Short mmCIF file of N, CA and C in Angstrom, two decimals:
data_model
loop_
_atom_site.label_atom_id
_atom_site.label_comp_id
_atom_site.label_asym_id
_atom_site.label_seq_id
_atom_site.Cartn_x
_atom_site.Cartn_y
_atom_site.Cartn_z
N GLY A 11 100.83 111.20 89.00
CA GLY A 11 101.33 112.35 89.71
C GLY A 11 102.46 113.01 88.96
N GLY A 12 102.85 114.13 89.50
CA GLY A 12 103.92 114.90 88.89
C GLY A 12 105.11 115.05 89.80
N PRO A 13 105.95 116.05 89.53
CA PRO A 13 107.17 116.23 90.30
C PRO A 13 106.93 116.54 91.78
N LYS A 14 105.83 117.23 92.11
CA LYS A 14 105.56 117.53 93.52
C LYS A 14 105.28 116.24 94.30
N ALA A 15 104.47 115.36 93.72
CA ALA A 15 104.18 114.08 94.38
C ALA A 15 105.45 113.23 94.47
N ALA A 16 106.26 113.25 93.42
CA ALA A 16 107.51 112.48 93.44
C ALA A 16 108.45 113.01 94.52
N ALA A 17 108.49 114.34 94.71
CA ALA A 17 109.33 114.93 95.75
C ALA A 17 108.86 114.49 97.13
N VAL A 18 107.55 114.45 97.35
CA VAL A 18 107.01 113.98 98.63
C VAL A 18 107.42 112.52 98.84
N ALA A 19 107.31 111.71 97.80
CA ALA A 19 107.72 110.31 97.91
C ALA A 19 109.20 110.22 98.25
N GLY A 20 110.00 111.09 97.66
CA GLY A 20 111.43 111.09 97.96
C GLY A 20 111.73 111.39 99.42
N ARG A 21 110.93 112.28 100.02
CA ARG A 21 111.12 112.62 101.43
C ARG A 21 110.60 111.55 102.37
N ALA A 22 109.50 110.89 101.97
CA ALA A 22 108.78 110.04 102.91
C ALA A 22 108.88 108.54 102.65
N ALA A 23 109.34 108.14 101.49
CA ALA A 23 109.29 106.72 101.13
C ALA A 23 110.64 106.25 100.59
N ASP A 24 110.73 104.96 100.40
CA ASP A 24 111.97 104.42 99.85
C ASP A 24 111.90 104.24 98.34
N GLY A 25 110.78 104.66 97.74
CA GLY A 25 110.64 104.55 96.30
C GLY A 25 109.43 105.29 95.80
N VAL A 26 109.34 105.39 94.49
CA VAL A 26 108.21 106.05 93.85
C VAL A 26 107.82 105.25 92.62
N ILE A 27 106.50 105.04 92.46
CA ILE A 27 105.99 104.44 91.23
C ILE A 27 105.58 105.59 90.33
N CYS A 28 106.30 105.77 89.25
CA CYS A 28 106.06 106.87 88.32
C CYS A 28 104.94 106.49 87.36
N GLY A 29 103.87 107.24 87.36
CA GLY A 29 102.73 106.95 86.50
C GLY A 29 102.85 107.56 85.12
N ALA A 30 104.06 107.79 84.66
CA ALA A 30 104.29 108.48 83.39
C ALA A 30 104.28 107.55 82.19
N GLY A 31 104.00 106.28 82.39
CA GLY A 31 104.04 105.34 81.28
C GLY A 31 105.47 105.06 80.87
N ARG A 32 105.70 105.00 79.56
CA ARG A 32 107.02 104.63 79.04
C ARG A 32 107.83 105.82 78.55
N ASP A 33 107.45 107.03 78.91
CA ASP A 33 108.16 108.21 78.42
C ASP A 33 109.45 108.42 79.22
N PRO A 34 110.62 108.22 78.60
CA PRO A 34 111.87 108.28 79.35
C PRO A 34 112.16 109.66 79.95
N LEU A 35 111.84 110.74 79.24
CA LEU A 35 112.12 112.07 79.78
C LEU A 35 111.32 112.33 81.05
N THR A 36 110.05 111.96 81.03
CA THR A 36 109.21 112.18 82.20
C THR A 36 109.62 111.25 83.34
N LEU A 37 109.96 110.01 83.03
CA LEU A 37 110.43 109.09 84.06
C LEU A 37 111.68 109.63 84.75
N ARG A 38 112.62 110.13 83.95
CA ARG A 38 113.85 110.69 84.53
C ARG A 38 113.55 111.90 85.40
N ALA A 39 112.63 112.76 84.94
CA ALA A 39 112.29 113.95 85.72
C ALA A 39 111.64 113.57 87.05
N LEU A 40 110.75 112.60 87.04
CA LEU A 40 110.09 112.18 88.28
C LEU A 40 111.08 111.51 89.23
N ALA A 41 111.94 110.66 88.69
CA ALA A 41 112.96 110.02 89.53
C ALA A 41 113.90 111.07 90.11
N GLY A 42 114.25 112.06 89.31
CA GLY A 42 115.11 113.14 89.78
C GLY A 42 114.46 113.98 90.87
N ALA A 43 113.16 114.26 90.72
CA ALA A 43 112.43 115.02 91.74
C ALA A 43 112.39 114.25 93.05
N ALA A 44 112.20 112.94 92.98
CA ALA A 44 112.19 112.12 94.20
C ALA A 44 113.58 112.11 94.83
N ALA A 45 114.61 111.94 94.02
CA ALA A 45 115.97 111.85 94.54
C ALA A 45 116.43 113.18 95.14
N ALA A 46 115.99 114.30 94.57
CA ALA A 46 116.41 115.61 95.07
C ALA A 46 115.95 115.87 96.50
N GLU A 47 114.85 115.25 96.89
CA GLU A 47 114.30 115.46 98.23
C GLU A 47 114.66 114.36 99.22
N ALA A 48 115.36 113.36 98.77
CA ALA A 48 115.59 112.18 99.60
C ALA A 48 116.92 112.25 100.34
N ARG A 49 116.97 111.56 101.45
CA ARG A 49 118.23 111.39 102.19
C ARG A 49 119.05 110.26 101.57
N HIS A 50 118.38 109.43 100.80
CA HIS A 50 119.00 108.31 100.09
C HIS A 50 118.35 108.25 98.72
N ARG A 51 118.91 107.50 97.80
CA ARG A 51 118.31 107.42 96.47
C ARG A 51 117.11 106.48 96.50
N PRO A 52 115.91 107.02 96.32
CA PRO A 52 114.73 106.15 96.30
C PRO A 52 114.66 105.36 94.99
N ALA A 53 114.11 104.19 95.06
CA ALA A 53 113.90 103.38 93.85
C ALA A 53 112.83 104.05 92.99
N ALA A 54 113.02 104.03 91.70
CA ALA A 54 112.04 104.57 90.76
C ALA A 54 111.49 103.41 89.93
N TRP A 55 110.18 103.25 89.98
CA TRP A 55 109.50 102.20 89.23
C TRP A 55 108.59 102.82 88.19
N ALA A 56 108.52 102.19 87.03
CA ALA A 56 107.55 102.57 86.01
C ALA A 56 106.28 101.75 86.22
N SER A 57 105.19 102.22 85.68
CA SER A 57 103.91 101.50 85.74
C SER A 57 103.32 101.46 84.34
N VAL A 58 103.14 100.25 83.82
CA VAL A 58 102.55 100.09 82.48
C VAL A 58 101.56 98.94 82.48
N ARG A 59 100.67 98.98 81.52
CA ARG A 59 99.73 97.89 81.28
C ARG A 59 100.38 96.98 80.25
N LEU A 60 100.18 95.67 80.38
CA LEU A 60 100.85 94.71 79.51
C LEU A 60 99.86 93.69 78.98
N ALA A 61 99.92 93.46 77.67
CA ALA A 61 99.14 92.39 77.04
C ALA A 61 100.04 91.71 76.01
N VAL A 62 100.25 90.42 76.19
CA VAL A 62 101.13 89.65 75.32
C VAL A 62 100.28 88.81 74.37
N ALA A 63 100.54 88.96 73.07
CA ALA A 63 99.84 88.18 72.05
C ALA A 63 100.66 86.92 71.77
N GLU A 64 99.97 85.82 71.57
CA GLU A 64 100.69 84.59 71.22
C GLU A 64 101.11 84.62 69.75
N THR A 65 100.32 85.29 68.91
CA THR A 65 100.62 85.39 67.49
C THR A 65 100.40 86.83 67.03
N PRO A 66 101.08 87.26 65.97
CA PRO A 66 100.94 88.64 65.50
C PRO A 66 99.49 89.03 65.16
N ASP A 67 98.68 88.08 64.70
CA ASP A 67 97.31 88.42 64.32
C ASP A 67 96.42 88.74 65.53
N GLN A 68 96.88 88.51 66.74
CA GLN A 68 96.12 88.85 67.95
C GLN A 68 96.40 90.26 68.46
N VAL A 69 97.42 90.92 67.94
CA VAL A 69 97.86 92.20 68.49
C VAL A 69 96.79 93.28 68.38
N ALA A 70 96.16 93.42 67.22
CA ALA A 70 95.16 94.48 67.04
C ALA A 70 94.01 94.34 68.04
N GLU A 71 93.54 93.12 68.26
CA GLU A 71 92.46 92.89 69.22
C GLU A 71 92.91 93.20 70.65
N LEU A 72 94.11 92.82 71.01
CA LEU A 72 94.61 93.13 72.35
C LEU A 72 94.78 94.64 72.55
N ARG A 73 95.21 95.34 71.50
CA ARG A 73 95.31 96.81 71.60
C ARG A 73 93.92 97.41 71.81
N ARG A 74 92.93 96.91 71.11
CA ARG A 74 91.57 97.42 71.27
C ARG A 74 91.09 97.18 72.70
N ARG A 75 91.35 96.00 73.22
CA ARG A 75 90.92 95.68 74.59
C ARG A 75 91.67 96.49 75.64
N MET A 76 92.92 96.82 75.37
CA MET A 76 93.73 97.56 76.34
C MET A 76 93.52 99.07 76.26
N LEU A 77 92.93 99.57 75.19
CA LEU A 77 92.78 101.01 75.00
C LEU A 77 92.13 101.72 76.19
N PRO A 78 90.99 101.25 76.72
CA PRO A 78 90.40 101.99 77.84
C PRO A 78 91.30 102.02 79.08
N ARG A 79 92.11 101.00 79.27
CA ARG A 79 93.05 101.00 80.40
C ARG A 79 94.15 102.03 80.18
N ALA A 80 94.61 102.16 78.93
CA ALA A 80 95.61 103.19 78.62
C ALA A 80 95.02 104.58 78.79
N ILE A 81 93.77 104.76 78.38
CA ILE A 81 93.10 106.05 78.55
C ILE A 81 92.95 106.36 80.04
N SER A 82 92.59 105.37 80.84
CA SER A 82 92.47 105.58 82.29
C SER A 82 93.81 105.99 82.90
N ALA A 83 94.88 105.34 82.48
CA ALA A 83 96.21 105.69 82.99
C ALA A 83 96.57 107.12 82.58
N ALA A 84 96.24 107.47 81.34
CA ALA A 84 96.52 108.83 80.87
C ALA A 84 95.71 109.85 81.66
N ARG A 85 94.45 109.55 81.93
CA ARG A 85 93.62 110.47 82.71
C ARG A 85 94.21 110.67 84.10
N PHE A 86 94.66 109.60 84.71
CA PHE A 86 95.29 109.70 86.03
C PHE A 86 96.53 110.58 85.96
N ASN A 87 97.35 110.40 84.93
CA ASN A 87 98.61 111.13 84.82
C ASN A 87 98.44 112.55 84.30
N PHE A 88 97.53 112.75 83.37
CA PHE A 88 97.39 114.05 82.71
C PHE A 88 96.21 114.88 83.23
N GLY A 89 95.38 114.31 84.08
CA GLY A 89 94.12 114.94 84.47
C GLY A 89 94.23 116.35 85.02
N ARG A 90 95.21 116.61 85.85
CA ARG A 90 95.33 117.94 86.46
C ARG A 90 96.08 118.90 85.56
N SER A 91 97.09 118.41 84.87
CA SER A 91 97.91 119.30 84.06
C SER A 91 98.76 118.47 83.10
N LEU A 92 99.03 119.05 81.95
CA LEU A 92 99.94 118.43 80.99
C LEU A 92 101.35 119.00 81.10
N ALA A 93 101.50 120.01 81.94
CA ALA A 93 102.80 120.67 82.09
C ALA A 93 103.86 119.69 82.58
N GLY A 94 104.99 119.70 81.91
CA GLY A 94 106.11 118.87 82.31
C GLY A 94 105.92 117.38 82.07
N LYS A 95 104.92 117.01 81.28
CA LYS A 95 104.63 115.59 81.09
C LYS A 95 105.04 115.09 79.70
N ASN A 96 105.68 115.95 78.92
CA ASN A 96 106.21 115.58 77.61
C ASN A 96 105.13 115.03 76.68
N VAL A 97 104.00 115.73 76.63
CA VAL A 97 102.89 115.37 75.74
C VAL A 97 102.99 116.25 74.50
N PRO A 98 102.85 115.68 73.30
CA PRO A 98 102.91 116.50 72.10
C PRO A 98 101.92 117.67 72.16
N ASP A 99 102.40 118.86 71.82
CA ASP A 99 101.57 120.06 71.86
C ASP A 99 100.27 119.90 71.08
N ALA A 100 100.33 119.20 69.97
CA ALA A 100 99.14 119.03 69.12
C ALA A 100 98.01 118.29 69.83
N PHE A 101 98.32 117.56 70.89
CA PHE A 101 97.30 116.79 71.61
C PHE A 101 96.74 117.51 72.83
N HIS A 102 97.35 118.59 73.27
CA HIS A 102 96.96 119.25 74.51
C HIS A 102 95.49 119.62 74.56
N GLY A 103 95.00 120.31 73.55
CA GLY A 103 93.61 120.78 73.57
C GLY A 103 92.61 119.64 73.65
N VAL A 104 92.80 118.63 72.83
CA VAL A 104 91.86 117.50 72.80
C VAL A 104 91.91 116.73 74.12
N LEU A 105 93.09 116.45 74.63
CA LEU A 105 93.21 115.71 75.89
C LEU A 105 92.56 116.49 77.03
N THR A 106 92.85 117.77 77.12
CA THR A 106 92.28 118.60 78.20
C THR A 106 90.76 118.64 78.12
N GLU A 107 90.24 118.85 76.93
CA GLU A 107 88.78 118.93 76.75
C GLU A 107 88.09 117.61 77.11
N ARG A 108 88.60 116.53 76.61
CA ARG A 108 87.91 115.25 76.82
C ARG A 108 88.12 114.69 78.22
N PHE A 109 89.27 114.91 78.79
CA PHE A 109 89.47 114.43 80.16
C PHE A 109 88.63 115.23 81.16
N ALA A 110 88.20 116.43 80.79
CA ALA A 110 87.33 117.22 81.67
C ALA A 110 85.98 116.54 81.87
N SER A 111 85.55 115.72 80.90
CA SER A 111 84.27 115.02 81.03
C SER A 111 84.45 113.51 81.21
N TYR A 112 85.60 113.11 81.70
CA TYR A 112 85.92 111.70 81.91
C TYR A 112 84.94 111.08 82.90
N ASP A 113 84.43 109.89 82.58
CA ASP A 113 83.45 109.20 83.43
C ASP A 113 84.18 108.17 84.31
N PHE A 114 84.35 108.51 85.58
CA PHE A 114 85.09 107.63 86.49
C PHE A 114 84.36 106.33 86.81
N ALA A 115 83.10 106.23 86.44
CA ALA A 115 82.39 104.96 86.64
C ALA A 115 83.02 103.84 85.82
N TRP A 116 83.74 104.22 84.76
CA TRP A 116 84.37 103.24 83.87
C TRP A 116 85.88 103.22 84.02
N HIS A 117 86.41 103.89 85.01
CA HIS A 117 87.86 104.02 85.19
C HIS A 117 88.52 102.65 85.38
N GLY A 118 89.59 102.42 84.62
CA GLY A 118 90.39 101.21 84.79
C GLY A 118 89.82 99.95 84.19
N ARG A 119 88.67 100.03 83.57
CA ARG A 119 88.08 98.83 82.98
C ARG A 119 88.56 98.66 81.54
N SER A 120 88.71 97.43 81.13
CA SER A 120 89.13 97.17 79.76
C SER A 120 87.93 96.72 78.94
N GLY A 121 88.14 96.57 77.65
CA GLY A 121 87.07 96.11 76.77
C GLY A 121 86.22 97.24 76.23
N ALA A 122 84.98 96.91 75.85
CA ALA A 122 84.07 97.87 75.21
C ALA A 122 83.39 98.71 76.28
N THR A 123 83.98 99.86 76.59
CA THR A 123 83.44 100.77 77.59
C THR A 123 83.27 102.15 76.96
N PRO A 124 82.49 103.04 77.58
CA PRO A 124 82.42 104.41 77.06
C PRO A 124 83.79 105.09 77.02
N THR A 125 84.65 104.73 77.96
CA THR A 125 86.00 105.29 77.98
C THR A 125 86.76 104.92 76.70
N ALA A 126 86.53 103.73 76.21
CA ALA A 126 87.25 103.25 75.02
C ALA A 126 86.99 104.12 73.81
N GLY A 127 85.84 104.78 73.75
CA GLY A 127 85.50 105.59 72.58
C GLY A 127 85.83 107.06 72.70
N MET A 128 86.48 107.48 73.77
CA MET A 128 86.75 108.90 73.99
C MET A 128 87.53 109.55 72.85
N PHE A 129 88.40 108.79 72.23
CA PHE A 129 89.25 109.34 71.17
C PHE A 129 89.08 108.57 69.86
N ALA A 130 87.89 108.00 69.66
CA ALA A 130 87.65 107.19 68.46
C ALA A 130 87.86 107.98 67.18
N ASP A 131 87.63 109.27 67.23
CA ASP A 131 87.83 110.11 66.05
C ASP A 131 89.28 110.58 65.91
N ARG A 132 90.13 110.17 66.86
CA ARG A 132 91.54 110.56 66.84
C ARG A 132 92.43 109.33 67.04
N PRO A 133 92.55 108.48 66.00
CA PRO A 133 93.39 107.28 66.14
C PRO A 133 94.85 107.62 66.47
N ASP A 134 95.30 108.81 66.09
CA ASP A 134 96.66 109.21 66.44
C ASP A 134 96.83 109.34 67.95
N ILE A 135 95.81 109.86 68.63
CA ILE A 135 95.87 109.98 70.09
C ILE A 135 95.71 108.61 70.73
N GLU A 136 94.82 107.78 70.19
CA GLU A 136 94.69 106.42 70.72
C GLU A 136 96.03 105.69 70.66
N ASP A 137 96.69 105.76 69.51
CA ASP A 137 97.99 105.09 69.37
C ASP A 137 99.02 105.66 70.34
N TYR A 138 99.03 106.99 70.48
CA TYR A 138 99.96 107.62 71.41
C TYR A 138 99.74 107.13 72.84
N LEU A 139 98.49 107.11 73.28
CA LEU A 139 98.19 106.69 74.66
C LEU A 139 98.52 105.22 74.87
N LEU A 140 98.19 104.38 73.89
CA LEU A 140 98.54 102.96 74.00
C LEU A 140 100.05 102.77 74.06
N ASP A 141 100.76 103.45 73.18
CA ASP A 141 102.21 103.27 73.13
C ASP A 141 102.91 103.84 74.36
N ARG A 142 102.33 104.86 74.97
CA ARG A 142 102.95 105.45 76.15
C ARG A 142 102.62 104.69 77.43
N PHE A 143 101.37 104.24 77.58
CA PHE A 143 100.93 103.67 78.85
C PHE A 143 100.76 102.15 78.83
N ALA A 144 101.04 101.53 77.70
CA ALA A 144 100.88 100.08 77.60
C ALA A 144 101.99 99.49 76.74
N VAL A 145 102.19 98.22 76.94
CA VAL A 145 103.05 97.42 76.07
C VAL A 145 102.16 96.29 75.58
N VAL A 146 101.90 96.28 74.29
CA VAL A 146 101.01 95.28 73.70
C VAL A 146 101.69 94.75 72.44
N GLY A 147 101.81 93.44 72.33
CA GLY A 147 102.40 92.88 71.13
C GLY A 147 102.81 91.44 71.31
N THR A 148 103.59 90.98 70.36
CA THR A 148 104.11 89.62 70.40
C THR A 148 105.09 89.51 71.57
N PRO A 149 105.43 88.28 71.97
CA PRO A 149 106.41 88.15 73.06
C PRO A 149 107.72 88.89 72.77
N ALA A 150 108.23 88.80 71.55
CA ALA A 150 109.49 89.48 71.23
C ALA A 150 109.35 90.99 71.36
N HIS A 151 108.25 91.54 70.86
CA HIS A 151 108.01 92.98 70.96
C HIS A 151 107.90 93.42 72.42
N CYS A 152 107.11 92.70 73.20
CA CYS A 152 106.92 93.05 74.61
C CYS A 152 108.23 92.97 75.37
N ARG A 153 108.98 91.94 75.11
CA ARG A 153 110.27 91.76 75.78
C ARG A 153 111.20 92.93 75.48
N GLU A 154 111.30 93.32 74.21
CA GLU A 154 112.16 94.44 73.82
C GLU A 154 111.72 95.73 74.50
N ARG A 155 110.42 96.02 74.48
CA ARG A 155 109.91 97.26 75.10
C ARG A 155 110.17 97.28 76.60
N LEU A 156 109.99 96.15 77.27
CA LEU A 156 110.21 96.10 78.71
C LEU A 156 111.69 96.25 79.07
N ILE A 157 112.56 95.66 78.26
CA ILE A 157 114.00 95.83 78.50
C ILE A 157 114.40 97.29 78.30
N GLU A 158 113.88 97.92 77.23
CA GLU A 158 114.15 99.35 77.02
C GLU A 158 113.69 100.18 78.21
N LEU A 159 112.50 99.90 78.69
CA LEU A 159 111.94 100.65 79.82
C LEU A 159 112.77 100.41 81.09
N HIS A 160 113.19 99.18 81.29
CA HIS A 160 113.93 98.85 82.51
C HIS A 160 115.28 99.55 82.57
N ARG A 161 115.81 99.96 81.43
CA ARG A 161 117.07 100.72 81.43
C ARG A 161 116.90 102.08 82.10
N GLU A 162 115.66 102.56 82.19
CA GLU A 162 115.37 103.88 82.76
C GLU A 162 114.99 103.83 84.23
N VAL A 163 114.60 102.68 84.74
CA VAL A 163 114.04 102.59 86.09
C VAL A 163 114.61 101.38 86.83
N ASP A 164 114.30 101.32 88.12
CA ASP A 164 114.75 100.21 88.94
C ASP A 164 113.83 99.00 88.84
N GLY A 165 112.59 99.22 88.50
CA GLY A 165 111.63 98.13 88.39
C GLY A 165 110.43 98.57 87.57
N ILE A 166 109.59 97.61 87.22
CA ILE A 166 108.40 97.89 86.42
C ILE A 166 107.20 97.23 87.09
N PHE A 167 106.20 98.03 87.38
CA PHE A 167 104.93 97.53 87.90
C PHE A 167 104.06 97.22 86.69
N LEU A 168 103.68 95.95 86.50
CA LEU A 168 102.90 95.53 85.35
C LEU A 168 101.45 95.30 85.75
N SER A 169 100.54 95.79 84.94
CA SER A 169 99.12 95.57 85.14
C SER A 169 98.61 94.81 83.91
N LEU A 170 98.02 93.64 84.14
CA LEU A 170 97.59 92.78 83.04
C LEU A 170 96.10 92.96 82.76
N LEU A 171 95.65 92.42 81.62
CA LEU A 171 94.21 92.41 81.32
C LEU A 171 93.50 91.56 82.37
N PHE A 172 92.55 92.15 83.07
CA PHE A 172 91.86 91.45 84.15
C PHE A 172 91.10 90.22 83.67
N GLU A 173 90.47 90.34 82.50
CA GLU A 173 89.61 89.26 82.01
C GLU A 173 90.38 88.00 81.63
N ASP A 174 91.67 88.14 81.46
CA ASP A 174 92.47 87.03 80.96
C ASP A 174 93.76 86.90 81.77
N VAL A 175 93.68 87.21 83.06
CA VAL A 175 94.89 87.38 83.85
C VAL A 175 95.71 86.09 83.99
N LEU A 176 95.09 84.95 84.18
CA LEU A 176 95.87 83.72 84.35
C LEU A 176 96.62 83.35 83.08
N HIS A 177 95.95 83.44 81.95
CA HIS A 177 96.61 83.15 80.68
C HIS A 177 97.73 84.16 80.43
N GLN A 178 97.43 85.45 80.64
CA GLN A 178 98.44 86.49 80.44
C GLN A 178 99.63 86.31 81.38
N ALA A 179 99.37 85.94 82.63
CA ALA A 179 100.46 85.75 83.59
C ALA A 179 101.43 84.67 83.10
N GLY A 180 100.89 83.61 82.52
CA GLY A 180 101.75 82.57 81.97
C GLY A 180 102.60 83.07 80.82
N LEU A 181 102.01 83.89 79.94
CA LEU A 181 102.77 84.45 78.82
C LEU A 181 103.85 85.41 79.31
N VAL A 182 103.52 86.20 80.32
CA VAL A 182 104.50 87.14 80.87
C VAL A 182 105.65 86.38 81.51
N ALA A 183 105.35 85.32 82.24
CA ALA A 183 106.39 84.53 82.90
C ALA A 183 107.37 83.95 81.88
N ASP A 184 106.88 83.66 80.69
CA ASP A 184 107.73 83.09 79.65
C ASP A 184 108.61 84.13 78.95
N LEU A 185 108.40 85.43 79.22
CA LEU A 185 109.15 86.47 78.53
C LEU A 185 110.61 86.55 78.96
N PHE A 186 110.89 86.22 80.22
CA PHE A 186 112.22 86.50 80.75
C PHE A 186 112.79 85.33 81.52
N GLY A 187 114.11 85.25 81.49
CA GLY A 187 114.83 84.35 82.38
C GLY A 187 114.97 85.03 83.74
N THR A 188 115.57 84.37 84.67
CA THR A 188 115.63 84.90 86.04
C THR A 188 116.55 86.10 86.19
N ASP A 189 117.55 86.26 85.33
CA ASP A 189 118.49 87.37 85.53
C ASP A 189 118.44 88.43 84.43
N GLU A 190 117.46 88.36 83.55
CA GLU A 190 117.45 89.28 82.42
C GLU A 190 117.00 90.69 82.75
N LEU A 191 116.35 90.88 83.88
CA LEU A 191 115.94 92.22 84.27
C LEU A 191 116.67 92.65 85.54
N GLU A 192 117.97 92.45 85.54
CA GLU A 192 118.79 92.95 86.63
C GLU A 192 118.68 94.48 86.64
N PRO A 193 118.93 95.12 87.78
CA PRO A 193 118.86 96.58 87.83
C PRO A 193 119.73 97.21 86.75
N GLN A 194 119.11 98.06 85.93
CA GLN A 194 119.82 98.71 84.84
C GLN A 194 119.49 100.18 84.77
N GLY A 195 118.78 100.70 85.75
CA GLY A 195 118.38 102.11 85.74
C GLY A 195 119.58 103.03 85.79
N PRO A 196 119.33 104.33 85.78
CA PRO A 196 120.41 105.32 85.74
C PRO A 196 121.40 105.17 86.90
N TRP A 197 120.94 104.65 88.05
CA TRP A 197 121.81 104.54 89.21
C TRP A 197 122.48 103.18 89.30
N ALA A 198 122.00 102.21 88.58
CA ALA A 198 122.56 100.86 88.68
C ALA A 198 124.02 100.85 88.25
N ARG A 199 124.34 101.64 87.24
CA ARG A 199 125.72 101.67 86.75
C ARG A 199 126.67 102.24 87.80
N SER A 200 126.23 103.25 88.53
CA SER A 200 127.12 103.87 89.52
C SER A 200 127.12 103.13 90.84
N GLU A 201 126.10 102.30 91.07
CA GLU A 201 126.01 101.60 92.34
C GLU A 201 126.06 100.08 92.15
N ALA A 202 126.61 99.64 91.05
CA ALA A 202 126.57 98.21 90.72
C ALA A 202 127.14 97.36 91.85
N GLY A 203 128.18 97.82 92.50
CA GLY A 203 128.77 97.03 93.57
C GLY A 203 127.98 97.07 94.86
N ALA A 204 127.06 98.02 94.98
CA ALA A 204 126.30 98.18 96.22
C ALA A 204 125.05 97.34 96.26
N ARG A 205 124.68 96.72 95.18
CA ARG A 205 123.42 95.96 95.14
C ARG A 205 123.65 94.53 95.50
#
């Protein structure tokens, strides 16, 4: 969703899950739109897909498996409009054209799907979508990216690879200690004593 949906969430809910991936400018804009309409400051959560590799040589395969999920997240976020979503201008035409023929029968599935090949001729767009809507890498890489993201929001909604969820859940649990993801979003600094 965009700023209109975030504003509705600000009026009606105690928080908003921003589907903007890891883009800090868009996350801030969505959180601001929700807060502008709220009687209180709603919590702003990011939503990303996560795949943790045990070794560096597994990263490329995990990125390949996560690509259709990143494309699905991008279609959800960019499908109606790219306006205000901080997408590189050079990608607008290709994203708009290809998302117009997006096959929802494969939405949200990982692995070798027709969705996975939508941008096979544009590895630059594949990398952009993966880097924006997913965190894939070694434990150290994933941990760094999630800490960076958490500085922008109150929480992070993580979506794991479905086919390997139990193994992935164990790897994710090992990424953090109990207090390492304390609230660090834009409002945590001003409301530190209120939490």
